[in-house]
Amino acid sequence: MELSKTAGPIGIFDSGYGGLTILHGIRQLLPEYDYLYMGDNARAPYGSRSFDVVYEFTREAVMKFFEMGCQLVILGCNTASAKALRSIQQNDLPNIDPRRRVLGVIRPTAEVIGSLTESRHVGVLATEGTIKSESYNLEIAKLHPDIKVTGIACPLWVPIIEAGEADSPGAEYFVNKRLDELMRRDPEIDTIILGCTHYPLLMNKILKHVERGVRVVPQGEYVAASLKDYFKRHPEMDKLCSKHGTVRYLTTENPQKFKENARLFLPNEIKVEKVSLSE
């Protein structure tokens, strides 16, 4: 397969809708670039799937981005970042095109966390797959070996959000339950990472139930700042990202359904196209 060497949009991938919070954060800081967002909604959620399946699905998405002209792809999905990113970077990119890059959302958060916690005790709220991978524990240990990380899986949070129930009493019950469990495991936690891109939609309820003085860290702004710094350090990649201020939205599911659910995450009406990854 012949891949284009010309500048193209920045690809942002998620299994569903949560990556829209990453896209929004990046566009707030870097509005001049072109973006191509893709949600694999037909096969979502990824959180409980095996490493092999998440890798296979994510690799298919990355290849589709490359076919569509992207030189840089960001996995705006914690599960894909945890279960597929390293294999794609180490095993696939050298054979596909060594100049292209695939980045994730876990490393940028791990990099900044050392400057946010004073107690050096950090909590992570994420999907079952991300917690089981221990990716946050490993990345934070590399950069900040003095920080203790405690992770809790929140398997019902994503379905609650995507069902439009983020403001319901049921959502409040499950938010409070997981926060209580996290703080019981380590009462010294002073910083909590929202290790799933959906979770900022529960921020009001999280802040309501979190203990005073505990910082809650969504990822969007930190991923955006990390990308801006990445371009400064890698001007050759910056030149391979086109800059016309455009954004396209793709889904493997029904475009109208995606458009309706995207309203939970984005302030403006969007146009959505259907794409196939499994062919």
Tab-separated table of C-alpha atoms in Angstrom:
chain	number	residue	atom	x	y	z
A	1	MET	CA	0.000	0.000	0.000
A	2	GLU	CA	1.405	3.382	-1.059
A	3	LEU	CA	1.077	6.018	1.647
A	4	SER	CA	1.122	9.760	1.022
A	5	LYS	CA	4.193	11.717	2.133
A	6	THR	CA	2.459	15.113	2.000
A	7	ALA	CA	1.109	17.050	4.971
A	8	GLY	CA	-2.215	15.830	6.307
A	9	PRO	CA	-4.609	16.241	9.249
A	10	ILE	CA	-3.891	15.088	12.789
A	11	GLY	CA	-5.830	11.887	13.395
A	12	ILE	CA	-7.562	11.450	16.750
A	13	PHE	CA	-8.984	8.024	17.553
A	14	ASP	CA	-11.305	6.693	20.219
A	15	SER	CA	-13.464	3.615	20.594
A	16	GLY	CA	-16.415	5.945	21.024
A	17	TYR	CA	-17.132	9.525	22.029
A	18	GLY	CA	-14.806	10.246	24.933
A	19	GLY	CA	-11.927	11.231	22.672
A	20	LEU	CA	-14.016	14.243	21.683
A	21	THR	CA	-12.951	15.760	25.021
A	22	ILE	CA	-9.320	15.294	23.922
A	23	LEU	CA	-10.046	16.797	20.506
A	24	HIS	CA	-11.790	19.761	22.130
A	25	GLY	CA	-8.826	20.394	24.445
A	26	ILE	CA	-6.332	20.205	21.589
A	27	ARG	CA	-8.360	22.484	19.312
A	28	GLN	CA	-8.640	25.061	22.090
A	29	LEU	CA	-4.841	25.312	22.180
A	30	LEU	CA	-3.966	24.486	18.551
A	31	PRO	CA	-6.902	25.683	16.411
A	32	GLU	CA	-4.857	26.234	13.260
A	33	TYR	CA	-4.289	22.531	12.527
A	34	ASP	CA	-6.549	20.192	10.553
A	35	TYR	CA	-8.100	17.277	12.472
A	36	LEU	CA	-9.707	13.970	11.563
A	37	TYR	CA	-11.650	12.377	14.417
A	38	MET	CA	-12.683	8.724	14.215
A	39	GLY	CA	-14.866	6.810	16.657
A	40	ASP	CA	-15.079	3.018	16.371
A	41	ASN	CA	-18.583	3.166	17.832
A	42	ALA	CA	-19.750	-0.034	16.134
A	43	ARG	CA	-17.281	-2.055	18.221
A	44	ALA	CA	-17.274	0.026	21.406
A	45	PRO	CA	-16.672	-0.203	24.282
A	46	TYR	CA	-13.045	-1.327	24.324
A	47	GLY	CA	-12.660	-1.232	28.116
A	48	SER	CA	-13.417	-4.895	28.809
A	49	ARG	CA	-11.902	-6.358	25.624
A	50	SER	CA	-8.655	-8.358	25.576
A	51	PHE	CA	-5.267	-6.857	24.738
A	52	ASP	CA	-5.179	-8.736	21.406
A	53	VAL	CA	-8.591	-7.478	20.279
A	54	VAL	CA	-7.915	-3.858	21.290
A	55	TYR	CA	-4.575	-4.000	19.465
A	56	GLU	CA	-6.190	-5.426	16.322
A	57	PHE	CA	-8.989	-2.838	16.282
A	58	THR	CA	-6.641	0.063	17.040
A	59	ARG	CA	-4.164	-0.992	14.377
A	60	GLU	CA	-6.972	-1.086	11.798
A	61	ALA	CA	-7.937	2.455	12.785
A	62	VAL	CA	-4.349	3.702	12.584
A	63	MET	CA	-3.961	2.216	9.106
A	64	LYS	CA	-7.191	3.920	8.002
A	65	PHE	CA	-5.856	7.256	9.283
A	66	PHE	CA	-2.623	6.702	7.352
A	67	GLU	CA	-4.582	5.854	4.174
A	68	MET	CA	-6.476	9.121	4.634
A	69	GLY	CA	-3.261	11.136	4.731
A	70	CYS	CA	-2.546	11.509	8.459
A	71	GLN	CA	1.139	11.573	9.366
A	72	LEU	CA	0.413	11.812	13.103
A	73	VAL	CA	-2.272	9.888	15.010
A	74	ILE	CA	-3.237	10.417	18.654
A	75	LEU	CA	-4.986	7.591	20.470
A	76	GLY	CA	-7.465	9.744	22.382
A	77	CYS	CA	-8.555	6.639	24.264
A	78	ASN	CA	-6.968	5.383	27.472
A	79	THR	CA	-7.763	1.727	26.736
A	80	ALA	CA	-6.157	1.862	23.289
A	81	SER	CA	-3.205	3.801	24.728
A	82	ALA	CA	-2.803	1.168	27.441
A	83	LYS	CA	-3.290	-1.967	25.345
A	84	ALA	CA	-2.148	-1.113	21.805
A	85	LEU	CA	0.110	1.941	21.647
A	86	ARG	CA	3.444	0.326	22.498
A	87	SER	CA	2.965	-2.587	20.077
A	88	ILE	CA	2.043	-0.205	17.260
A	89	GLN	CA	4.995	2.083	17.989
A	90	GLN	CA	7.572	-0.677	18.315
A	91	ASN	CA	6.348	-3.388	15.940
A	92	ASP	CA	4.228	-1.750	13.256
A	93	LEU	CA	5.481	1.760	12.543
A	94	PRO	CA	9.045	0.714	11.584
A	95	ASN	CA	7.558	-1.474	8.824
A	96	ILE	CA	4.692	0.809	7.773
A	97	ASP	CA	6.506	4.157	7.674
A	98	PRO	CA	9.215	5.116	10.211
A	99	ARG	CA	8.448	8.826	9.704
A	100	ARG	CA	4.866	8.559	10.953
A	101	ARG	CA	3.981	8.803	14.618
A	102	VAL	CA	1.299	7.426	16.926
A	103	LEU	CA	0.965	9.007	20.386
A	104	GLY	CA	-1.251	8.255	23.387
A	105	VAL	CA	-2.895	10.084	26.290
A	106	ILE	CA	-1.328	8.295	29.275
A	107	ARG	CA	2.240	9.564	28.973
A	108	PRO	CA	1.320	13.302	28.906
A	109	THR	CA	-0.732	12.878	32.080
A	110	ALA	CA	2.037	10.899	33.765
A	111	GLU	CA	4.563	13.595	32.864
A	112	VAL	CA	2.621	16.410	34.522
A	113	ILE	CA	1.374	14.575	37.609
A	114	GLY	CA	4.613	15.072	39.550
A	115	SER	CA	3.987	18.828	39.615
A	116	LEU	CA	0.379	18.441	40.764
A	117	THR	CA	0.618	16.159	43.805
A	118	GLU	CA	2.128	17.236	47.104
A	119	SER	CA	1.400	14.106	49.135
A	120	ARG	CA	2.893	11.909	46.341
A	121	HIS	CA	-0.226	9.730	46.549
A	122	VAL	CA	-2.244	9.659	43.307
A	123	GLY	CA	-5.535	7.964	42.410
A	124	VAL	CA	-6.632	6.808	38.966
A	125	LEU	CA	-10.266	6.303	37.946
A	126	ALA	CA	-10.535	4.429	34.640
A	127	THR	CA	-12.058	1.532	32.727
A	128	GLU	CA	-11.397	-2.053	33.713
A	129	GLY	CA	-8.964	-2.518	30.821
A	130	THR	CA	-6.871	0.533	31.681
A	131	ILE	CA	-6.682	-0.393	35.365
A	132	LYS	CA	-5.730	-4.018	34.624
A	133	SER	CA	-2.980	-2.888	32.255
A	134	GLU	CA	-1.362	-0.879	35.092
A	135	SER	CA	-0.207	1.564	32.413
A	136	TYR	CA	-0.543	4.590	34.693
A	137	ASN	CA	1.366	2.845	37.458
A	138	LEU	CA	4.180	1.942	35.053
A	139	GLU	CA	4.434	5.324	33.323
A	140	ILE	CA	4.302	7.290	36.556
A	141	ALA	CA	6.868	4.965	38.178
A	142	LYS	CA	9.300	5.644	35.302
A	143	LEU	CA	9.024	9.411	35.698
A	144	HIS	CA	8.217	9.796	39.404
A	145	PRO	CA	9.309	6.667	41.325
A	146	ASP	CA	8.375	8.295	44.648
A	147	ILE	CA	4.653	8.509	43.765
A	148	LYS	CA	2.253	5.823	44.968
A	149	VAL	CA	-0.556	5.111	42.473
A	150	THR	CA	-3.905	3.527	43.384
A	151	GLY	CA	-6.337	2.662	40.596
A	152	ILE	CA	-10.062	1.879	40.693
A	153	ALA	CA	-12.115	0.572	37.761
A	154	CYS	CA	-15.435	2.348	37.112
A	155	PRO	CA	-17.175	0.001	34.637
A	156	LEU	CA	-20.594	1.679	34.760
A	157	TRP	CA	-19.502	5.279	34.260
A	158	VAL	CA	-19.179	5.162	30.451
A	159	PRO	CA	-22.580	3.482	29.870
A	160	ILE	CA	-24.205	5.993	32.217
A	161	ILE	CA	-22.689	8.919	30.307
A	162	GLU	CA	-23.522	7.553	26.854
A	163	ALA	CA	-27.098	6.851	27.961
A	164	GLY	CA	-27.442	10.576	28.725
A	165	GLU	CA	-27.744	9.916	32.459
A	166	ALA	CA	-24.721	11.891	33.683
A	167	ASP	CA	-26.992	14.206	35.677
A	168	SER	CA	-29.136	11.444	37.185
A	169	PRO	CA	-29.273	10.284	40.831
A	170	GLY	CA	-27.940	6.919	39.659
A	171	ALA	CA	-24.806	8.585	38.301
A	172	GLU	CA	-24.320	10.368	41.609
A	173	TYR	CA	-24.597	7.073	43.501
A	174	PHE	CA	-21.933	5.323	41.387
A	175	VAL	CA	-19.588	8.332	41.426
A	176	ASN	CA	-19.776	8.531	45.204
A	177	LYS	CA	-19.311	4.765	45.546
A	178	ARG	CA	-16.091	4.678	43.498
A	179	LEU	CA	-14.637	7.794	45.113
A	180	ASP	CA	-15.277	6.329	48.578
A	181	GLU	CA	-13.599	3.087	47.557
A	182	LEU	CA	-10.577	4.935	46.158
A	183	MET	CA	-10.084	7.058	49.274
A	184	ARG	CA	-10.537	4.055	51.571
A	185	ARG	CA	-7.703	2.312	49.763
A	186	ASP	CA	-5.408	5.297	50.214
A	187	PRO	CA	-6.620	8.207	52.374
A	188	GLU	CA	-3.441	10.182	51.530
A	189	ILE	CA	-4.423	10.690	47.879
A	190	ASP	CA	-4.428	14.394	47.008
A	191	THR	CA	-4.687	14.113	43.200
A	192	ILE	CA	-7.074	11.995	41.117
A	193	ILE	CA	-6.515	11.337	37.408
A	194	LEU	CA	-9.625	10.847	35.295
A	195	GLY	CA	-8.129	8.027	33.244
A	196	CYS	CA	-11.013	7.807	30.778
A	197	THR	CA	-11.890	10.553	28.339
A	198	HIS	CA	-15.615	10.243	29.121
A	199	TYR	CA	-15.230	11.068	32.779
A	200	PRO	CA	-14.989	14.888	32.521
A	201	LEU	CA	-18.738	14.800	31.811
A	202	LEU	CA	-19.164	13.661	35.422
A	203	MET	CA	-16.901	16.415	36.752
A	204	ASN	CA	-19.627	18.282	38.651
A	205	LYS	CA	-20.604	15.158	40.561
A	206	ILE	CA	-16.978	14.145	41.132
A	207	LEU	CA	-16.125	17.566	42.576
A	208	LYS	CA	-19.226	17.423	44.745
A	209	HIS	CA	-18.164	14.172	46.409
A	210	VAL	CA	-14.374	14.422	46.407
A	211	GLU	CA	-12.732	15.455	49.651
A	212	ARG	CA	-11.699	19.071	50.064
A	213	GLY	CA	-8.164	19.733	48.907
A	214	VAL	CA	-8.100	16.819	46.451
A	215	ARG	CA	-7.288	17.890	42.885
A	216	VAL	CA	-9.138	16.223	39.988
A	217	VAL	CA	-7.177	16.014	36.733
A	218	PRO	CA	-8.959	15.690	33.361
A	219	GLN	CA	-6.632	14.929	30.466
A	220	GLY	CA	-7.621	17.257	27.627
A	221	GLU	CA	-5.572	20.317	28.558
A	222	TYR	CA	-2.471	18.272	29.440
A	223	VAL	CA	-2.571	16.241	26.224
A	224	ALA	CA	-2.927	19.512	24.298
A	225	ALA	CA	0.013	21.130	26.087
A	226	SER	CA	2.098	17.998	25.523
A	227	LEU	CA	1.284	18.026	21.802
A	228	LYS	CA	2.249	21.696	21.496
A	229	ASP	CA	5.565	20.919	23.184
A	230	TYR	CA	6.010	17.866	20.940
A	231	PHE	CA	5.743	20.039	17.837
A	232	LYS	CA	8.360	22.424	19.239
A	233	ARG	CA	10.723	19.509	19.782
A	234	HIS	CA	9.881	17.858	16.445
A	235	PRO	CA	9.478	20.595	13.806
A	236	GLU	CA	9.776	17.939	11.088
A	237	MET	CA	6.480	16.423	12.274
A	238	ASP	CA	4.882	19.848	12.630
A	239	LYS	CA	5.558	20.415	8.915
A	240	LEU	CA	3.749	17.166	8.095
A	241	CYS	CA	0.531	18.362	9.790
A	242	SER	CA	-1.630	20.567	7.568
A	243	LYS	CA	-2.981	23.837	8.918
A	244	HIS	CA	-6.310	25.103	7.585
A	245	GLY	CA	-8.329	24.975	10.822
A	246	THR	CA	-10.646	22.186	9.611
A	247	VAL	CA	-12.096	19.131	11.379
A	248	ARG	CA	-13.880	16.032	10.029
A	249	TYR	CA	-15.760	13.443	12.071
A	250	LEU	CA	-15.948	9.745	11.167
A	251	THR	CA	-17.752	6.850	12.829
A	252	THR	CA	-18.030	3.107	12.181
A	253	GLU	CA	-21.646	3.252	13.417
A	254	ASN	CA	-24.680	5.237	12.305
A	255	PRO	CA	-23.670	8.867	11.589
A	256	GLN	CA	-26.944	10.286	12.906
A	257	LYS	CA	-26.551	8.385	16.174
A	258	PHE	CA	-22.987	9.666	16.512
A	259	LYS	CA	-24.133	13.207	15.793
A	260	GLU	CA	-26.792	13.030	18.504
A	261	ASN	CA	-24.477	11.577	21.156
A	262	ALA	CA	-21.668	13.972	20.251
A	263	ARG	CA	-23.856	16.789	21.590
A	264	LEU	CA	-22.973	15.549	25.073
A	265	PHE	CA	-19.303	16.309	24.385
A	266	LEU	CA	-19.190	19.185	21.889
A	267	PRO	CA	-20.841	22.622	21.971
A	268	ASN	CA	-21.567	22.844	18.221
A	269	GLU	CA	-23.498	20.834	15.641
A	270	ILE	CA	-21.230	18.619	13.499
A	271	LYS	CA	-21.296	16.704	10.215
A	272	VAL	CA	-20.453	12.997	10.466
A	273	GLU	CA	-19.353	10.445	7.864
A	274	LYS	CA	-19.449	6.659	8.075
A	275	VAL	CA	-16.230	4.648	7.632
A	276	SER	CA	-15.438	0.922	7.656
A	277	LEU	CA	-12.356	-0.451	9.414
A	278	SER	CA	-12.780	-4.217	9.116
A	279	GLU	CA	-12.650	-4.578	5.346
